[in-house]
Amino acid sequence: MIPKTLARYMPILDWGRTYDSNALSNDLIAAVIVTIMLVPQSLAYALLAGLPPEAGIYASIVPIIFYAMFGTSRALAVGPVAVVSLMTAAAVGQVAESGTMGYAAAALTLAFLSGVFLLILGVLRLGFIANFLSHPVIAGFITASGILIATSQVGHILGIKSDGHTLIHRLESLWHNLGQMNLITAIIGIAATAFLFWVRKGLKPLLRSYGLGPRLADVITKAGPVAAVVATTVATWGLGLADRGVAVVGEVPQSLPPLTMPDLSSELVGQLLIPAILISIIGFVESISVAQTLAAKKRQRIKPDQELIGLGMANVGAAFTGGYPVTGGFARSVVNFDAGAETPAAGAFTAVGLAIAAVALTPLVFFLPKATLAATIIVAVLSLVDLSILKKAWGYSFADFLAVAATITVTLALGVEAGVSAGVILSIALHLYKTSKPHIAEVGLVPGTQHFRNVKRHAVLTSPSLLTIRVDESLYFANARFLEDYILDRVVQDCPIRDVVLMCPAVNEVDMSALESLEAINTRLKELGIRFHLSEVKGPVMDRLKKTHFLDDLTGKVFLAQFDALAALSPETAKAA
């Protein structure tokens, strides 16, 4: 019998018991398709992170196996992704120079710190922390990151040097170095980019018009980048283009992932700790969004806290096997799902396929142009760019629009770390702002019913001596004084009021600050000769109030339903209904 605690932390012990030949065949097919996709993609993302190309493959082997053991998603494919690769380059680039041993060691340390942080969150069940990033802010950050990533690859497309971590610096660098453009590289890069865009939009309809089945057409379409890789590699080798200035991947070690050790010196850890936390949060938000979307299609469950552990173990695995920070990728996970993956074992089989590629196929990419890898990145990340979020936010909520616009602007102007930091701060600030001024309505009785609605929206019955206020938010330190001021300002304007009822159907929490405000309201109303009542208080809130002296000092009563309050305090109004 498997202990429940062990099964909780290792979901493989659950789904592994029912694994059968049908799941095996489906997982193997999915693994083959995803492996074909991941070989060029892993090389490309390593280039984006400023690391040797083999680091992308290494980061896609052991992490996938660890996630298969500890993760809960049946379809999530873990490995290097565009946004995390960009954030890695930004973080590590501040402490070491690209191409040096120190740079690679810092990337390992970043993966280790990210993994440990995720594990801590998972063990302590703190996955809710990711909720501090609102969807509009995440959409803005990913859009800005997509623009930055695409811009960072233009230099490789044109064969010129490009550096900087902000959009302005990137554009300035491209402009100053434009005169050094390598024409052949530009032709390869632009042609590969155009081809990949056509593959994404036009190849599948073309194949379907020739009678191919939808699944086979989709698989061939997903393998489009492989065709670009093969064609440009053969052309570069056959025409000797490397000798004419075309930058190629060069020699890639023909080996399995090596055992590596992150640098845990206090100085480096101090420099990378905050970037590691930011990478962890962004990676987790991206991963859990993909995992939950795919799981919902098969009515499966995702456990966010266990996902933290799965991603944490994947990053720790990357740190000790020559990789860098990883997370669940949208494109590869969708391909994995569409290819029929039944269990996380598909990821483990993908890791085996990538290991075979690392040992046997790496010599074949020696003449692969970096421009082709850059084209692969550009086509992949531009699908992340969604500027329509600005229009949607503008039409729905000006506050959300400001959050999206500010996140995009900060990310483009100051870099990804500043952008995600601004996103977290803005998300929290937005929540505090919105809840600090909760919607408060004066309500009355809808004739012929026992329902109460806003007097400004409905024709309702009210009593001159009774004021009923409904607050549509939990009460806590940020909004307690707002409610206090609202009620007191309202009663001083209306002399006939003798009773005030605070209707609480939406109040899920009352903290100490809010309790003090309720006590102050009760005291001030008492001085004015007005009784203070509560209605429709939820059980947990009532339990908390009973632990205090508030209910003993309350000048009025606590009513189970608002109609009961109306019947007791203004029976003539209740009868008139």
XYZ file of C-alpha atoms in Angstrom:
577
model
C 0.000 0.000 0.000
C 1.441 3.391 -1.039
C 1.477 5.944 1.813
C -0.902 8.851 1.099
C 1.797 11.447 1.801
C 4.171 9.871 -0.713
C 1.403 9.555 -3.317
C 0.498 13.204 -2.811
C 4.008 14.407 -3.597
C 4.595 11.870 -6.393
C 1.510 11.674 -8.645
C 3.319 9.110 -10.817
C 2.446 6.561 -8.125
C -1.213 7.289 -8.844
C -1.508 7.327 -12.622
C 1.292 4.764 -12.994
C -0.867 2.032 -11.443
C -3.389 2.198 -14.293
C -0.891 2.647 -17.125
C -1.692 0.301 -20.018
C -0.620 -0.507 -23.567
C -3.095 1.941 -25.104
C -1.685 4.830 -23.059
C 1.818 3.659 -23.948
C 1.178 3.792 -27.694
C -0.480 7.223 -27.482
C 2.319 8.601 -25.324
C 4.993 7.264 -27.689
C 3.347 8.876 -30.721
C 3.046 12.194 -28.891
C 6.668 11.962 -27.752
C 7.955 11.478 -31.294
C 6.017 14.504 -32.559
C 7.056 16.754 -29.656
C 10.704 15.647 -29.912
C 10.825 16.665 -33.568
C 9.439 20.071 -32.587
C 11.688 20.536 -29.553
C 15.089 19.958 -31.151
C 15.175 23.244 -33.122
C 13.111 25.056 -30.485
C 15.460 24.098 -27.645
C 18.494 25.257 -29.621
C 16.730 28.524 -30.420
C 15.722 29.305 -26.838
C 19.244 28.617 -25.588
C 20.423 31.198 -28.120
C 17.834 33.629 -26.732
C 19.083 33.013 -23.186
C 22.656 33.758 -24.271
C 23.786 30.173 -23.638
C 25.419 27.519 -25.844
C 22.825 25.696 -27.991
C 23.284 22.401 -26.152
C 22.017 24.047 -22.942
C 18.553 24.170 -24.501
C 18.593 20.422 -25.143
C 20.009 19.677 -21.692
C 17.272 21.792 -20.119
C 14.683 19.682 -21.942
C 15.754 16.226 -20.730
C 16.067 15.768 -16.956
C 13.535 18.525 -16.117
C 10.894 16.743 -18.215
C 11.551 13.463 -16.394
C 11.329 15.120 -12.984
C 8.100 16.861 -13.917
C 6.636 13.546 -15.131
C 7.269 12.151 -11.648
C 6.049 15.103 -9.577
C 3.643 17.092 -11.799
C -0.132 16.639 -12.063
C -0.796 17.697 -15.656
C -1.157 14.891 -18.172
C -0.198 17.078 -21.133
C 2.114 19.853 -19.886
C 5.493 19.820 -21.659
C 8.208 21.380 -19.517
C 11.371 22.966 -20.833
C 12.857 26.267 -22.014
C 10.293 28.880 -23.063
C 10.683 32.254 -24.721
C 9.751 34.579 -21.848
C 11.793 32.713 -19.218
C 14.751 32.535 -21.626
C 14.586 36.301 -22.086
C 14.365 36.859 -18.334
C 17.335 34.517 -17.850
C 19.423 36.526 -20.307
C 18.434 39.773 -18.580
C 19.242 38.457 -15.084
C 22.446 36.574 -15.839
C 23.683 39.286 -18.202
C 23.917 41.642 -15.216
C 26.381 39.418 -13.337
C 28.463 37.781 -16.085
C 29.416 38.203 -19.721
C 27.717 35.968 -22.271
C 29.888 33.130 -23.522
C 31.927 32.804 -20.339
C 31.979 30.003 -17.781
C 30.669 32.463 -15.218
C 27.605 33.104 -17.375
C 26.755 29.397 -17.620
C 27.348 28.914 -13.886
C 25.078 31.857 -13.085
C 22.343 30.321 -15.265
C 22.632 27.090 -13.253
C 22.392 29.064 -10.017
C 19.339 30.900 -11.307
C 17.644 27.576 -12.107
C 18.532 26.210 -8.664
C 17.214 29.256 -6.810
C 14.041 29.223 -8.885
C 13.563 25.510 -8.170
C 14.076 25.904 -4.432
C 11.681 28.863 -4.276
C 8.994 26.895 -6.140
C 9.502 23.876 -3.873
C 9.108 26.031 -0.776
C 5.883 27.507 -2.137
C 4.603 24.033 -3.003
C 5.407 22.416 0.346
C 3.863 25.346 2.225
C 0.897 25.350 -0.189
C 1.383 28.979 -1.154
C 0.381 28.719 -4.802
C -2.116 31.532 -4.292
C 0.822 33.976 -4.401
C 0.682 33.766 -8.184
C -2.784 35.343 -7.992
C -1.127 38.655 -7.139
C -0.534 39.038 -10.864
C -3.810 39.964 -12.518
C -4.645 38.659 -15.989
C -4.470 42.104 -17.657
C -1.008 42.672 -16.172
C 0.177 39.210 -17.278
C -1.191 39.832 -20.784
C 0.608 43.177 -20.913
C 3.877 41.700 -19.696
C 3.792 38.791 -22.157
C 2.937 41.133 -25.028
C 5.834 43.447 -24.186
C 8.154 40.463 -23.713
C 7.150 39.118 -27.118
C 8.068 42.450 -28.712
C 11.410 42.512 -26.874
C 12.197 38.924 -27.835
C 11.345 39.479 -31.501
C 13.442 42.657 -31.553
C 16.373 40.878 -29.918
C 16.463 38.358 -32.781
C 16.467 40.862 -35.630
C 20.250 41.163 -35.281
C 20.663 37.431 -35.914
C 18.279 37.672 -38.880
C 20.403 40.413 -40.481
C 23.782 39.114 -39.344
C 24.648 42.154 -37.248
C 25.442 42.728 -33.589
C 22.560 43.697 -31.361
C 22.560 44.189 -27.611
C 20.636 45.870 -24.803
C 17.770 44.779 -22.557
C 15.229 47.456 -23.460
C 13.434 48.226 -26.701
C 15.131 51.597 -27.114
C 18.617 50.143 -26.608
C 17.849 47.282 -28.999
C 16.647 49.621 -31.721
C 19.618 51.961 -31.218
C 22.032 49.042 -31.477
C 20.362 47.732 -34.640
C 20.436 51.179 -36.234
C 24.112 51.790 -35.475
C 25.162 48.358 -36.788
C 22.860 48.235 -39.806
C 25.738 49.060 -42.159
C 27.455 45.791 -41.192
C 24.546 43.646 -42.386
C 25.507 40.352 -44.029
C 23.363 40.075 -47.174
C 23.434 36.274 -47.333
C 22.470 35.961 -43.683
C 19.652 38.447 -44.226
C 18.341 36.451 -47.177
C 18.385 33.233 -45.140
C 16.803 34.866 -42.089
C 14.051 36.709 -43.949
C 13.265 33.687 -46.144
C 13.099 31.371 -43.107
C 10.847 33.809 -41.262
C 8.506 34.161 -44.231
C 8.423 30.393 -44.713
C 7.606 29.729 -41.067
C 4.828 32.311 -41.086
C 3.385 30.657 -44.190
C 3.679 27.207 -42.591
C 1.753 28.401 -39.549
C -1.094 29.935 -41.576
C -1.146 28.310 -44.977
C 0.373 24.815 -44.930
C -2.429 22.998 -43.127
C -5.210 24.273 -45.456
C -3.026 23.327 -48.434
C -2.462 19.799 -47.132
C -6.158 19.402 -46.363
C -7.000 20.467 -49.914
C -4.882 17.561 -51.149
C -6.922 15.127 -49.081
C -4.723 14.638 -46.019
C -6.493 13.919 -42.746
C -6.691 16.724 -40.168
C -4.381 15.015 -37.675
C -1.664 14.188 -40.199
C -1.875 17.679 -41.705
C -1.538 19.167 -38.234
C 1.528 17.026 -37.433
C 3.241 18.032 -40.685
C 2.445 21.680 -39.989
C 3.927 21.462 -36.490
C 7.076 19.954 -38.027
C 7.472 22.981 -40.320
C 10.439 24.427 -38.387
C 12.311 21.157 -38.939
C 11.985 21.646 -42.706
C 13.417 25.158 -42.386
C 16.272 23.826 -40.264
C 17.101 21.046 -42.729
C 16.890 23.243 -45.829
C 19.016 26.119 -44.492
C 21.557 23.756 -42.909
C 22.036 21.847 -46.166
C 22.281 25.095 -48.139
C 24.850 26.560 -45.761
C 26.934 23.381 -45.848
C 26.633 22.777 -49.564
C 27.386 26.359 -50.638
C 30.059 26.992 -48.010
C 28.121 29.962 -46.635
C 29.825 29.756 -43.228
C 32.987 30.994 -44.965
C 31.041 33.966 -46.323
C 30.050 35.356 -42.941
C 26.911 33.368 -42.155
C 26.915 32.662 -38.417
C 26.254 29.001 -37.673
C 25.602 27.029 -34.505
C 28.974 25.327 -34.767
C 30.125 22.339 -32.769
C 27.644 21.026 -30.236
C 28.935 18.484 -27.693
C 27.801 14.990 -28.609
C 26.831 13.825 -25.140
C 24.138 13.383 -22.556
C 23.542 16.210 -20.065
C 26.604 16.556 -17.821
C 26.501 16.666 -14.053
C 26.936 20.314 -13.078
C 27.056 22.267 -9.845
C 25.462 25.705 -9.414
C 27.571 28.444 -7.852
C 26.062 29.055 -4.421
C 28.408 31.801 -3.311
C 26.607 34.347 -1.149
C 27.427 37.206 -3.523
C 25.975 35.515 -6.604
C 22.946 34.196 -4.717
C 22.242 37.710 -3.471
C 22.419 39.096 -6.996
C 20.137 36.453 -8.507
C 17.611 35.875 -5.725
C 15.070 38.525 -6.768
C 15.293 37.638 -10.507
C 14.838 33.966 -9.549
C 11.675 34.797 -7.602
C 10.289 36.838 -10.499
C 11.114 34.080 -13.002
C 9.455 31.528 -10.723
C 6.238 33.528 -10.445
C 5.997 34.284 -14.166
C 6.900 30.703 -15.081
C 4.348 29.268 -12.687
C 1.564 31.575 -13.892
C 2.271 30.658 -17.526
C 2.532 26.962 -16.731
C -0.566 26.662 -14.546
C -2.649 28.571 -17.109
C -1.679 26.131 -19.858
C -2.071 23.077 -17.629
C -5.554 24.045 -16.419
C -6.734 24.901 -19.934
C -5.678 21.513 -21.305
C -6.904 19.584 -18.270
C -10.370 21.133 -18.555
C -10.736 19.689 -22.054
C -10.512 16.157 -20.615
C -12.201 16.912 -17.285
C -8.991 16.320 -15.396
C -7.796 18.103 -12.259
C -4.679 20.162 -11.748
C -3.337 20.697 -8.236
C -1.572 24.083 -8.217
C 0.470 23.405 -5.082
C 1.720 20.092 -6.484
C 2.486 21.855 -9.769
C 4.818 24.103 -7.792
C 6.646 21.010 -6.572
C 6.782 19.516 -10.062
C 8.174 22.710 -11.588
C 10.518 23.140 -8.625
C 11.992 19.677 -9.111
C 12.285 20.336 -12.856
C 14.325 23.475 -12.219
C 16.526 21.800 -9.627
C 17.119 19.041 -12.168
C 18.086 21.633 -14.780
C 20.557 23.213 -12.343
C 22.490 19.974 -11.922
C 22.438 18.900 -15.590
C 23.724 21.895 -17.519
C 20.408 23.639 -18.122
C 18.738 26.873 -17.049
C 15.280 27.889 -15.710
C 12.359 26.035 -17.293
C 8.581 25.992 -17.109
C 5.595 24.608 -18.983
C 5.453 25.927 -22.542
C 2.225 26.782 -24.338
C 3.148 25.688 -27.870
C 4.812 22.397 -26.972
C 2.065 21.507 -24.475
C -0.656 22.099 -27.052
C 1.250 19.946 -29.548
C 1.666 17.257 -26.881
C -2.056 17.380 -26.117
C -3.146 17.391 -29.762
C -0.781 14.489 -30.509
C -2.713 12.367 -28.042
C -0.555 12.328 -24.899
C -2.376 10.349 -22.193
C -0.030 10.715 -19.222
C 3.141 12.543 -18.121
C 5.021 9.499 -19.402
C 4.835 11.168 -22.833
C 7.204 13.793 -21.434
C 9.585 11.107 -20.193
C 9.605 9.499 -23.638
C 10.262 12.928 -25.143
C 13.265 13.239 -22.840
C 14.567 9.913 -24.156
C 14.142 11.165 -27.724
C 16.025 14.364 -26.931
C 18.772 12.352 -25.228
C 19.159 10.304 -28.410
C 19.294 13.537 -30.400
C 21.936 14.944 -28.041
C 24.131 11.888 -28.566
C 23.543 11.094 -32.222
C 22.216 14.146 -34.072
C 24.156 17.137 -32.772
C 26.879 16.914 -35.472
C 24.121 17.520 -38.046
C 23.420 21.016 -36.709
C 26.986 22.306 -37.084
C 26.043 24.319 -40.202
C 22.608 25.361 -38.913
C 22.420 29.170 -39.394
C 21.662 31.156 -36.269
C 19.388 33.233 -38.488
C 17.096 30.191 -38.838
C 16.917 29.761 -35.087
C 16.153 33.473 -34.757
C 13.353 33.082 -37.308
C 11.963 30.195 -35.259
C 11.904 32.389 -32.151
C 10.343 35.385 -33.890
C 7.503 33.361 -35.395
C 6.860 31.632 -32.053
C 6.824 34.745 -29.872
C 4.848 37.039 -32.153
C 1.856 34.820 -31.436
C 2.204 36.017 -27.824
C 1.853 39.661 -28.809
C -1.721 40.790 -28.267
C -2.019 44.573 -28.422
C -5.793 44.203 -28.599
C -5.679 43.774 -24.809
C -5.263 47.557 -24.632
C -8.519 48.125 -26.511
C -10.359 45.486 -24.478
C -9.130 46.941 -21.197
C -9.973 50.496 -22.282
C -13.534 49.498 -23.102
C -14.056 47.563 -19.876
C -12.074 49.241 -17.090
C -9.870 52.325 -17.143
C -7.941 51.060 -14.114
C -7.157 47.784 -15.898
C -6.153 49.747 -19.003
C -3.690 51.785 -16.956
C -2.253 48.575 -15.492
C -1.797 46.969 -18.919
C -0.385 50.116 -20.516
C 1.985 50.739 -17.620
C 3.229 47.134 -17.636
C 3.875 47.198 -21.387
C 5.588 50.600 -21.183
C 7.792 49.700 -18.204
C 8.802 46.362 -19.727
C 9.733 47.903 -23.063
C 11.457 50.926 -21.541
C 13.241 49.406 -18.543
C 13.438 45.658 -19.207
C 11.672 42.477 -18.162
C 12.615 42.519 -14.482
C 11.304 46.033 -14.016
C 8.238 45.073 -16.042
C 7.293 42.049 -13.956
C 8.055 43.955 -10.736
C 5.782 46.753 -11.921
C 3.172 44.129 -12.796
C 3.190 42.656 -9.289
C 3.029 46.097 -7.672
C 0.267 47.249 -10.021
C -1.777 44.096 -9.451
C -1.656 44.548 -5.688
C -2.256 48.298 -5.971
C -5.267 47.721 -8.234
C -6.756 45.256 -5.778
C -6.252 47.640 -2.879
C -7.677 50.555 -4.870
C -10.755 48.675 -6.051
C -11.543 47.190 -2.640
C -10.680 50.354 -0.712
C -13.796 51.989 -2.128
C -16.288 49.127 -2.225
C -19.652 49.418 -3.882
C -22.140 50.533 -1.237
C -25.843 50.692 -1.991
C -28.834 51.976 -0.078
C -31.474 49.323 -0.594
C -35.241 48.990 -0.300
C -37.853 46.258 -0.590
C -39.036 45.192 -4.026
C -42.897 45.248 -3.827
C -44.507 41.822 -3.621
C -41.250 40.086 -2.694
C -38.797 39.736 0.132
C -35.895 40.915 -2.051
C -33.943 44.120 -1.538
C -32.396 46.159 -4.337
C -30.560 49.455 -4.911
C -32.897 52.435 -4.539
C -31.153 54.133 -7.489
C -31.844 51.249 -9.865
C -35.242 49.913 -8.838
C -38.661 51.090 -7.692
C -38.527 49.914 -4.076
C -40.214 50.589 -0.747
C -38.275 52.398 1.985
C -38.994 53.843 5.399
C -37.954 57.379 6.418
C -36.857 56.128 9.837
C -34.855 53.138 8.516
C -31.658 53.240 6.496
C -30.431 49.936 5.032
C -26.907 49.897 3.593
C -25.528 46.935 1.632
C -21.745 46.694 1.295
C -20.533 44.490 -1.569
C -17.050 43.668 -0.321
C -15.277 42.089 2.622
C -14.304 44.610 5.267
C -10.602 45.078 5.980
C -8.063 47.774 6.805
C -8.135 49.407 3.353
C -11.891 50.053 3.202
C -13.035 50.109 6.824
C -12.762 53.884 7.176
C -14.563 54.382 3.838
C -17.621 52.515 5.147
C -17.470 54.406 8.428
C -17.389 57.786 6.687
C -20.160 56.784 4.268
C -22.628 55.797 6.972
C -21.936 58.769 9.223
C -22.130 61.246 6.346
C -25.431 59.690 5.273
C -27.190 59.808 8.650
C -26.310 63.429 9.426
C -28.157 64.444 6.250
C -31.413 62.760 7.296
C -32.851 63.575 10.723
C -35.806 61.086 10.723
C -33.454 58.068 10.665
C -33.738 56.035 13.839
C -32.269 52.702 12.738
C -29.369 51.760 10.456
C -29.021 48.203 9.157
C -25.752 47.049 7.593
C -26.643 44.274 5.161
C -23.692 41.867 4.829
C -24.402 39.117 2.228
C -21.095 39.815 0.406
C -18.924 40.231 3.505
C -16.693 37.178 3.804
C -14.165 38.658 6.236
C -13.971 41.343 8.905
C -10.434 42.073 10.098
C -9.358 43.936 13.248
C -9.343 47.340 11.547
C -12.850 46.777 10.197
C -14.025 45.602 13.613
C -12.772 48.824 15.156
C -14.638 50.799 12.477
C -17.852 48.872 13.222
C -17.382 49.672 16.906
C -16.843 53.346 16.035
C -19.973 53.372 13.854
C -21.969 51.808 16.694
C -20.677 54.378 19.194
C -21.258 57.417 16.946
C -24.759 56.301 15.991
C -25.576 55.718 19.660
C -24.547 59.299 20.423
C -26.966 60.430 17.687
C -29.782 58.337 19.157
C -29.671 55.832 16.270
C -29.549 52.068 16.704
C -27.090 50.018 14.643
C -28.107 46.577 13.307
C -26.606 43.863 11.113
C -28.347 41.441 8.759
C -27.454 38.388 6.684
C -24.080 37.947 8.384
C -22.255 34.832 7.185
C -21.466 32.067 9.654
C -17.653 32.377 9.710
C -17.911 36.162 10.141
C -20.450 35.704 12.938
C -18.168 33.193 14.653
C -15.374 35.749 14.625
C -17.621 38.551 15.976
C -18.803 36.332 18.823
C -15.221 36.170 20.116
C -15.307 39.931 20.752
C -17.399 42.339 22.837
C -18.880 43.950 19.733
C -22.154 42.031 19.795
C -22.607 42.762 23.509
C -22.151 46.497 22.895
C -24.248 46.561 19.713
C -27.189 48.941 20.176
C -29.344 46.966 17.764
C -29.747 43.336 16.733
C -28.319 40.848 14.240
C -31.073 39.655 11.884
C -30.920 36.435 9.928
C -32.577 38.028 6.878
C -33.037 41.632 5.803
C -36.808 41.148 5.538
C -36.824 40.165 9.216
C -35.068 43.445 9.991
C -37.605 45.430 7.979
C -40.544 43.624 9.631
C -39.151 44.341 13.105
C -38.020 47.928 12.577
C -40.634 49.208 10.105
C -43.594 46.809 10.099
C -45.811 49.234 8.191
C -43.383 49.186 5.242
C -43.192 45.393 5.288
C -46.987 45.147 5.307
C -47.290 47.644 2.444
C -45.363 45.280 0.219
